[in-house]
PDB file of C-alpha atoms in Angstrom:
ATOM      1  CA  UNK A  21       1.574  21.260  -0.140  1.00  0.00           C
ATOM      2  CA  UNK A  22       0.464  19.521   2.993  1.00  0.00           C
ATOM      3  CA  UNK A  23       2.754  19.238   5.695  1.00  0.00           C
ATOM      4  CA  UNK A  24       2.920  18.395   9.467  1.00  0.00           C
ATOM      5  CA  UNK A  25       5.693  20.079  11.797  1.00  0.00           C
ATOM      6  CA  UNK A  26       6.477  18.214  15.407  1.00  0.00           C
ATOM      7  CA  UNK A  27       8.621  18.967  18.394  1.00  0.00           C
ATOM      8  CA  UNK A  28      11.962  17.524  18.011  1.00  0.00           C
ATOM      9  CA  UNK A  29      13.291  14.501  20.070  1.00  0.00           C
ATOM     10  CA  UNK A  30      15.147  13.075  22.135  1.00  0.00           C
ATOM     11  CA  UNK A  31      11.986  13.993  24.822  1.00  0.00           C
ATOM     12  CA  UNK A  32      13.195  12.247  28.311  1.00  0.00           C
ATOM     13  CA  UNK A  33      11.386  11.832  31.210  1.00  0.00           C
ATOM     14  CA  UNK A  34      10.653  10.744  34.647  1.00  0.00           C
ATOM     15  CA  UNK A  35       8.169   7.955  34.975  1.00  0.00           C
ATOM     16  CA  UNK A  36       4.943   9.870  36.075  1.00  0.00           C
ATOM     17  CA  UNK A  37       5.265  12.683  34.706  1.00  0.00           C
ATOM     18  CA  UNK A  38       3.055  15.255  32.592  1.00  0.00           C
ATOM     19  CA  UNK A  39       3.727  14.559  28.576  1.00  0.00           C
ATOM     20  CA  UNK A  40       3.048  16.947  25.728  1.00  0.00           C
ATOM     21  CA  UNK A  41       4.385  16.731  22.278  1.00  0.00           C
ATOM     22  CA  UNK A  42       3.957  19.688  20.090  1.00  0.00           C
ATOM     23  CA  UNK A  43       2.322  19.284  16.474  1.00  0.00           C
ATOM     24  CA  UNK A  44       1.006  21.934  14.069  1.00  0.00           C
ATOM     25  CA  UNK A  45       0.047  21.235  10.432  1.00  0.00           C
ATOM     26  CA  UNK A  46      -0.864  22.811   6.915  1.00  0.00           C
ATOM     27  CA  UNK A  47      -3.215  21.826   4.987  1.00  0.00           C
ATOM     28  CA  UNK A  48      -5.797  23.476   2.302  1.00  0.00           C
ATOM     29  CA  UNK A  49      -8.638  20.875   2.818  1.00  0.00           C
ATOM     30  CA  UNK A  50     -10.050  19.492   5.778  1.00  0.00           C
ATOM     31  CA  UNK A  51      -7.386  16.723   6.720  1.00  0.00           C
ATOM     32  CA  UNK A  52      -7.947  14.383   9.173  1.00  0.00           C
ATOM     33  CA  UNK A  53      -5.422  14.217  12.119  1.00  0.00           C
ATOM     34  CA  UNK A  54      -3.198  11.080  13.445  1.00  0.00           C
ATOM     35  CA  UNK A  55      -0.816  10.374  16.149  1.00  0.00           C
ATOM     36  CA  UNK A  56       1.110   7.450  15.194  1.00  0.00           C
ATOM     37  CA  UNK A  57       3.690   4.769  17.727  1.00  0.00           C
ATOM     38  CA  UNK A  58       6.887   2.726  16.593  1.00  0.00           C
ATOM     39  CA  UNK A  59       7.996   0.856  19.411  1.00  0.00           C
ATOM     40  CA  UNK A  60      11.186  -0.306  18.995  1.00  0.00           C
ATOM     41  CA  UNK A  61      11.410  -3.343  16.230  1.00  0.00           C
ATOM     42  CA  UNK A  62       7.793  -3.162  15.555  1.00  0.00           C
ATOM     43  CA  UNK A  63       5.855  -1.380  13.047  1.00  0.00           C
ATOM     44  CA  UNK A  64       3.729   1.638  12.869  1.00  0.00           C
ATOM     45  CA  UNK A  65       0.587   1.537  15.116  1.00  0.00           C
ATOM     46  CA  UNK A  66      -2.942   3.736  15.188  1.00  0.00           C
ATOM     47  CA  UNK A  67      -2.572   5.347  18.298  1.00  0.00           C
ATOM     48  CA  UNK A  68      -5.586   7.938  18.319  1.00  0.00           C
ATOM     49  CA  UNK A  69      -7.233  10.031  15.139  1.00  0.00           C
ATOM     50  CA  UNK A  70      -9.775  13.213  14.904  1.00  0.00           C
ATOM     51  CA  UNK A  71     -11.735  13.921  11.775  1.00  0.00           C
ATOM     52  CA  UNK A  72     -12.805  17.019  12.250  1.00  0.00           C
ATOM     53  CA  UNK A  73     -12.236  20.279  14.126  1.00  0.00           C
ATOM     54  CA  UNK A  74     -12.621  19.606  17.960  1.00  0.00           C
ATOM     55  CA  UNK A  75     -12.703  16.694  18.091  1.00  0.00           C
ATOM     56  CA  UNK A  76     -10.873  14.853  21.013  1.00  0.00           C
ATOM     57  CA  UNK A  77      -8.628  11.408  19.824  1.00  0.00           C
ATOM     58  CA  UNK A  78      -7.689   9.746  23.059  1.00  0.00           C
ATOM     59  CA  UNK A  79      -6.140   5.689  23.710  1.00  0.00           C
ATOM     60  CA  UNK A  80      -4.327   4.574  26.419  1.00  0.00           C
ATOM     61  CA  UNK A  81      -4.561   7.393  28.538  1.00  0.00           C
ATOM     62  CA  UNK A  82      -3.120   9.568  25.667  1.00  0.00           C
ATOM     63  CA  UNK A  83      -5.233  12.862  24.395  1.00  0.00           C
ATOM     64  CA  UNK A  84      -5.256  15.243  21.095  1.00  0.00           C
ATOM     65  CA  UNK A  85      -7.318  17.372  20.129  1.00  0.00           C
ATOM     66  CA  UNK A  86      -7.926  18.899  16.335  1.00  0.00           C
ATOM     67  CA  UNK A  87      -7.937  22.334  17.121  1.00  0.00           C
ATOM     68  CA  UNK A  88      -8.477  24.219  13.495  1.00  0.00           C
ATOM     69  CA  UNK A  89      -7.867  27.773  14.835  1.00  0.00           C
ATOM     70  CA  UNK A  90      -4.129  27.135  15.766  1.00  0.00           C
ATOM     71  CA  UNK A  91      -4.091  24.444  13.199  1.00  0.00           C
ATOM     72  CA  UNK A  92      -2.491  22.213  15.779  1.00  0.00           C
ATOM     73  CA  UNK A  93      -3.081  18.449  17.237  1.00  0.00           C
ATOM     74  CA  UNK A  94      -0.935  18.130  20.584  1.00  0.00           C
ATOM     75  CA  UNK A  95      -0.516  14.821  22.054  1.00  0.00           C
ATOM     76  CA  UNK A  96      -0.605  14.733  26.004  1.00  0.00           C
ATOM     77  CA  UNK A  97      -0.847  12.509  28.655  1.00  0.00           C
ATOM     78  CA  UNK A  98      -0.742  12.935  32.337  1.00  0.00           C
ATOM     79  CA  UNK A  99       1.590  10.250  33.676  1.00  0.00           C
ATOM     80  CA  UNK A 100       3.734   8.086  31.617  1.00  0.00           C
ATOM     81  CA  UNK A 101       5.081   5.228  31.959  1.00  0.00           C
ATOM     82  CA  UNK A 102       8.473   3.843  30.876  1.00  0.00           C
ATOM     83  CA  UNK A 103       6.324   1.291  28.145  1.00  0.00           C
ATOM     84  CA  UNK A 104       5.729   4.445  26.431  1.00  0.00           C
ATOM     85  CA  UNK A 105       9.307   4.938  25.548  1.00  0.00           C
ATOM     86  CA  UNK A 106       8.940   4.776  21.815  1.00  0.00           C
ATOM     87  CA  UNK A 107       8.970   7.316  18.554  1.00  0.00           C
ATOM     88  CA  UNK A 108       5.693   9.359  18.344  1.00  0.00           C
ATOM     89  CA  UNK A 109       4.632  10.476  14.618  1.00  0.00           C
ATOM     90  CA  UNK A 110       2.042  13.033  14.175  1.00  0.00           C
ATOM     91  CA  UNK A 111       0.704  12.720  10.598  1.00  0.00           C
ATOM     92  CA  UNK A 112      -2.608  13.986   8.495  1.00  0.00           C
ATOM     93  CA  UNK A 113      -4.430  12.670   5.474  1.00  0.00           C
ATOM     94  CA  UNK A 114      -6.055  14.389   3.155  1.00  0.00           C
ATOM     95  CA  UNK A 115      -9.849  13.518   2.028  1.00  0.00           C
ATOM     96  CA  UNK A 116      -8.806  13.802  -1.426  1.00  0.00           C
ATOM     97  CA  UNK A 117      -6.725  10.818  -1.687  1.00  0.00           C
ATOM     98  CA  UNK A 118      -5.285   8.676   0.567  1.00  0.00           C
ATOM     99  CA  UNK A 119      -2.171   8.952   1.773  1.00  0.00           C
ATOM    100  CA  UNK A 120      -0.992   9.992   5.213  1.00  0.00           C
ATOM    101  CA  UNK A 121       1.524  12.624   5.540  1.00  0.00           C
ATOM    102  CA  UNK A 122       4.076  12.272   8.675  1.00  0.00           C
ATOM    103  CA  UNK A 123       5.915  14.315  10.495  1.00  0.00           C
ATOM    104  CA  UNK A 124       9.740  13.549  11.583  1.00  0.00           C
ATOM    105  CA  UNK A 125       9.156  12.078  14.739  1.00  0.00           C
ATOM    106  CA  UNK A 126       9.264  12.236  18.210  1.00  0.00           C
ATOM    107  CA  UNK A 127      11.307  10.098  19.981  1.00  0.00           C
ATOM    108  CA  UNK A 128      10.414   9.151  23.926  1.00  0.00           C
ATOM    109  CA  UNK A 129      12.380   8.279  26.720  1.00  0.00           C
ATOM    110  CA  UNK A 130      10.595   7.200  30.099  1.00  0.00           C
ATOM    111  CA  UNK A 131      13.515   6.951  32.886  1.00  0.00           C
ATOM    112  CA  UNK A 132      12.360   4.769  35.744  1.00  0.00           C
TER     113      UNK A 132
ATOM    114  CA  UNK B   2      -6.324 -12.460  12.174  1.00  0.00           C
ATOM    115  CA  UNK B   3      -2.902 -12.339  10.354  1.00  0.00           C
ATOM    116  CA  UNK B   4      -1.656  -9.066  10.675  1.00  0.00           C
ATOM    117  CA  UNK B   5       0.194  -6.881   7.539  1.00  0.00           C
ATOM    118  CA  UNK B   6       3.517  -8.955   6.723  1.00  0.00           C
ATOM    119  CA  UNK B   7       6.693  -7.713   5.005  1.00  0.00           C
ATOM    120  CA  UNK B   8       9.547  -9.881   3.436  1.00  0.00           C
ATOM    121  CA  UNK B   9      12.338  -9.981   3.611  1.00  0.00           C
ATOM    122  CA  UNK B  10      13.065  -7.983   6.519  1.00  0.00           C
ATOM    123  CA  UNK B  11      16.633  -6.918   6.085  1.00  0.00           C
ATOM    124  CA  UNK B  12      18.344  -6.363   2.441  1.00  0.00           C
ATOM    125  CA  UNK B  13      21.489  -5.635   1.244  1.00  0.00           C
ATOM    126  CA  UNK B  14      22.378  -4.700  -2.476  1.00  0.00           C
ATOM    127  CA  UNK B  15      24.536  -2.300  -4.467  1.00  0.00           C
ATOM    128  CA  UNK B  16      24.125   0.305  -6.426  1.00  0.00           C
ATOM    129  CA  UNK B  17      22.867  -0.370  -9.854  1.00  0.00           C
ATOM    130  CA  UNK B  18      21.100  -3.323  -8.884  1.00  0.00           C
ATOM    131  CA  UNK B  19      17.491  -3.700  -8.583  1.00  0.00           C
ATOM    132  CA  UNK B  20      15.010  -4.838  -5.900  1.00  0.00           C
ATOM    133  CA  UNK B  21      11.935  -6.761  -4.945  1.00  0.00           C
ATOM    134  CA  UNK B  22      10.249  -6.241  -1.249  1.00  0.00           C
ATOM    135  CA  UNK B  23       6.706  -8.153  -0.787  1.00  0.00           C
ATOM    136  CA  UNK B  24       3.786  -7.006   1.460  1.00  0.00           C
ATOM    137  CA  UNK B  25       1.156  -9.518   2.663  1.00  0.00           C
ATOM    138  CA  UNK B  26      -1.834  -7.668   3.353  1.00  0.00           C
ATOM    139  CA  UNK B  27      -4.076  -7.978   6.486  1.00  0.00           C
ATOM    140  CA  UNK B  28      -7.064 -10.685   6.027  1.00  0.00           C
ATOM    141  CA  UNK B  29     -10.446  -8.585   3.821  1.00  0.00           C
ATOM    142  CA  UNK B  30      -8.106  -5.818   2.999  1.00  0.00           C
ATOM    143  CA  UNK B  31      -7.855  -4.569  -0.174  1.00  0.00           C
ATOM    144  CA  UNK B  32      -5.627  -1.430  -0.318  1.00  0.00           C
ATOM    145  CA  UNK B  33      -2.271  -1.205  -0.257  1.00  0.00           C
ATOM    146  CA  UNK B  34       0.161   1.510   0.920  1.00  0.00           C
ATOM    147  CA  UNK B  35       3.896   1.480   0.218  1.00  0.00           C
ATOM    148  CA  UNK B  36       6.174   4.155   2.652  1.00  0.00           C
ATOM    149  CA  UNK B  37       9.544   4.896   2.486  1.00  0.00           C
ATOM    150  CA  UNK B  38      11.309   5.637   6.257  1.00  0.00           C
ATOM    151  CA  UNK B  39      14.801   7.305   5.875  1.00  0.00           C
ATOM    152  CA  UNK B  40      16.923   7.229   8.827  1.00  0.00           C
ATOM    153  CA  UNK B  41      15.510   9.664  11.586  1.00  0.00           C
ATOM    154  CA  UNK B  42      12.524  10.421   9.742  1.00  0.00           C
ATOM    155  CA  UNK B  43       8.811  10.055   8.925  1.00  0.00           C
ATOM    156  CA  UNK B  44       7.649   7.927   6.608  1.00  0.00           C
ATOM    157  CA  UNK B  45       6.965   9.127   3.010  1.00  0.00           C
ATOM    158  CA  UNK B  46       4.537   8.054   0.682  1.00  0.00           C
ATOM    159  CA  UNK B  47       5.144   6.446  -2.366  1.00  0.00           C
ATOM    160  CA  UNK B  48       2.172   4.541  -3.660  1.00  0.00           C
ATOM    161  CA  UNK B  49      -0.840   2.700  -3.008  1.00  0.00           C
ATOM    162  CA  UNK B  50      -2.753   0.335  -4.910  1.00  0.00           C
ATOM    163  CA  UNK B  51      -6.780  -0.605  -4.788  1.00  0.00           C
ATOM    164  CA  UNK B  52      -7.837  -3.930  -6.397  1.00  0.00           C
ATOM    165  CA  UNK B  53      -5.081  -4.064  -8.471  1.00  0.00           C
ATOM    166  CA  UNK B  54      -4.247  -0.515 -10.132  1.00  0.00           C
ATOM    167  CA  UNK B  55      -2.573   2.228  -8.916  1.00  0.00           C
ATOM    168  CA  UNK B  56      -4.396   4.807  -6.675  1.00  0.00           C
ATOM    169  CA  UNK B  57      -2.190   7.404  -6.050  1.00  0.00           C
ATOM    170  CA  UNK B  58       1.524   8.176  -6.099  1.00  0.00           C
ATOM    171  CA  UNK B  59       4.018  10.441  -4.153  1.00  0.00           C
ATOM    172  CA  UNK B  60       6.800  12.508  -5.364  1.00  0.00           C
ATOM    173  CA  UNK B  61       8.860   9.270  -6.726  1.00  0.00           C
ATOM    174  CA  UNK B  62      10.523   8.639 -10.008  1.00  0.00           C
ATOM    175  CA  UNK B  63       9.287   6.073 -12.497  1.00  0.00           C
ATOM    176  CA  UNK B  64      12.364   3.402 -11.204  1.00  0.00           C
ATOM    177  CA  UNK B  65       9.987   2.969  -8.021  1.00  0.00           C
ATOM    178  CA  UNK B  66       7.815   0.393  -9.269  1.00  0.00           C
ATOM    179  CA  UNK B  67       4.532  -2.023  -7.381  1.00  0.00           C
ATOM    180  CA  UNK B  68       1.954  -4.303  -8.335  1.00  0.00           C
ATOM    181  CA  UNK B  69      -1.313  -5.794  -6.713  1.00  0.00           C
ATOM    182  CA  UNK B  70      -1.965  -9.303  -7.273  1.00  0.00           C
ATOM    183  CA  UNK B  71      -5.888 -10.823  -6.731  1.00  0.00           C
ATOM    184  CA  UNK B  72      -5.137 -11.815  -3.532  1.00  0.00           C
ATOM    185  CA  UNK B  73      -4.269  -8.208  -2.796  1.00  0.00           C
ATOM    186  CA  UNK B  74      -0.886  -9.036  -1.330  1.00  0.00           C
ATOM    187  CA  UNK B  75       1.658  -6.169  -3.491  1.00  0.00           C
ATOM    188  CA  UNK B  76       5.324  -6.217  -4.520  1.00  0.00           C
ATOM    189  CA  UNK B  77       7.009  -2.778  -3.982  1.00  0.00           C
ATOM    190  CA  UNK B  78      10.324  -2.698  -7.286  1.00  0.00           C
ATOM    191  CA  UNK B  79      12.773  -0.603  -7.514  1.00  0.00           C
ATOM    192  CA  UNK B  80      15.036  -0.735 -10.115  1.00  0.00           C
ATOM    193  CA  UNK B  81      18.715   1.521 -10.756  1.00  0.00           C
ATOM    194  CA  UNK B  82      19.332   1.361  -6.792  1.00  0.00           C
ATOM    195  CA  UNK B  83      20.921   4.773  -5.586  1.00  0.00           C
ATOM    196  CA  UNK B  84      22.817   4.867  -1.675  1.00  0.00           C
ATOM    197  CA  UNK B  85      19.956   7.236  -1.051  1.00  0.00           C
ATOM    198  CA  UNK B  86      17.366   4.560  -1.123  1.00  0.00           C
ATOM    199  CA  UNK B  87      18.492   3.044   2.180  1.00  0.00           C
ATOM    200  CA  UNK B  88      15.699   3.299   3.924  1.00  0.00           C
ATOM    201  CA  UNK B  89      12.764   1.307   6.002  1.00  0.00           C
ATOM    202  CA  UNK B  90      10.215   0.535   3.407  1.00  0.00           C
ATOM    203  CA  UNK B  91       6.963  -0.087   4.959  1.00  0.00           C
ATOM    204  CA  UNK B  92       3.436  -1.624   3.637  1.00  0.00           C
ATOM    205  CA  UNK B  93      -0.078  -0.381   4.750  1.00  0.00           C
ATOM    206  CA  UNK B  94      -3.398  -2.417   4.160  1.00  0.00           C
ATOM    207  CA  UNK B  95      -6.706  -1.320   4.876  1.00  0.00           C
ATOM    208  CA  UNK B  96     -10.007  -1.875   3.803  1.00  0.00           C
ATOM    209  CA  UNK B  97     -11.424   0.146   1.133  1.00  0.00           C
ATOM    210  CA  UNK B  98      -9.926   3.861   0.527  1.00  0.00           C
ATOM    211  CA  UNK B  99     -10.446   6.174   3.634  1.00  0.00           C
ATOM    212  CA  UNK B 100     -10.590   3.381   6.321  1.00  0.00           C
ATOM    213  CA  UNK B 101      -7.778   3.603   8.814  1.00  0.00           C
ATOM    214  CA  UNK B 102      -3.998   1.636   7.763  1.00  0.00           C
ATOM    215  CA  UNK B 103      -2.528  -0.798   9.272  1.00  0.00           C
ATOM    216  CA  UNK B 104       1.144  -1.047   8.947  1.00  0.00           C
ATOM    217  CA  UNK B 105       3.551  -4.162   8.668  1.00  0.00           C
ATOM    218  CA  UNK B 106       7.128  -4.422  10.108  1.00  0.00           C
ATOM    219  CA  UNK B 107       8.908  -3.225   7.074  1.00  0.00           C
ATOM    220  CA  UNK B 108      12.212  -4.061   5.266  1.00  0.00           C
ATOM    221  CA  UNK B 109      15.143  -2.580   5.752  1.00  0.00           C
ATOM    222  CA  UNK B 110      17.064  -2.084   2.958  1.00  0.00           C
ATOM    223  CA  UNK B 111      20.834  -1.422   2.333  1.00  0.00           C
ATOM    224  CA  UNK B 112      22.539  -0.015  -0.377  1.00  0.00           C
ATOM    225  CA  UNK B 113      26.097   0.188  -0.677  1.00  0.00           C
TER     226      UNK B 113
END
């Protein structure tokens, strides 16, 4: 079945720096591609989506792009911040129903 | 706007017993998801209900229960409660099938 493989946490770093968290998927349809936030005590948030092959998600100075060759939907972002210390899901949903498959989880630490 | 709301927001029960969790969904929305979070991991998909049936189901037994009402708010059931259903359980609303989720707070529950 479907199923969506990310880097595992803890991921700490230096305010500023370069981010990228690994993600690869499998799918046999044409999913569409999500990278998901949980800040701490608050619920799941959209943080960017692709539909289709190429395509570039990007919000808050955060980047992924759907690349179908290498199956694979990296997040990045070039300097973070220590509000971005939170637990990153990468997760996919299939066109032929509706519900979103996540990955484990990523979680973030920004050090100051 | 009222967000997607979740009550209560802790629980704690013992085994054996059964449970209610409730899910207010997001003003216009009339699709709702139900996730279960264990510990350290993504969230996994147990239902979701469109105007009032069931749309869709994930790999959960039959004592894993919801309903829809008309005003599209949902009740998530679970009946014969085993330790290994301590968990985050987490609602979803959107609008229509297909249309991006938006995700309440969740309840955590505890069984002992």
């Amino acid at each position: 079945g479907d199923s969506v493989t990310q880097m595992e946490g803890p991921v700490t770093l230096s305010e500023e720096a370069f981010l990228t968290i690994n993600c690869t998927y499998t799918a046999t349809g044409y999913p569409s591609l999500f990278w998901y936030v949980q800040y701490p005590g608050e619920g799941l948030q959209l943080l960017l989506k692709a539909t289709k092959a190429d395509d570039k998600g990007s919000n808050k100075g955060f980047e992924a792009t759907y690349r179908k060759e290498t199956t694979s939907f990296h997040l990045e972002k070039g300097s973070v911040q220590v509000s971005d210390s939170a637990v990153y899901f990468c997760a996919l949903s299939d066109r032929r129903d509706d519900k979103i498959i996540f990955g484990k989880g990523t979680r973030l630490h920004i050090l100051p | 706007e009222t967000g997607v709301t979740q009550s209560p927001t802790h629980l704690i029960k013992t085994r054996g017993q059964q449970v209610t969790l409730r899910c207010s969904s997001q003003s216009g929305h009339n699709t709702v998801s139900w996730y279960q979070q264990a510990l350290g991991q993504g969230p996994q998909f147990i239902f979701q209900y469109y105007r009032e049936e069931e749309n869709g189901r994930g790999n959960f037994p039959p004592r894993f229960s919801g309903l829809q009402f008309p005003n599209y708010s949902s009740e998530l059931n679970v009946n014969a409660l085993e330790l290994d259903d301590s968990a985050l359980y987490l609602c979803a609303s959107s609008l229509g099938q297909d249309n991006e989720q938006f995700f309440g707070p969740g309840t955590r529950l505890t069984v002992l």
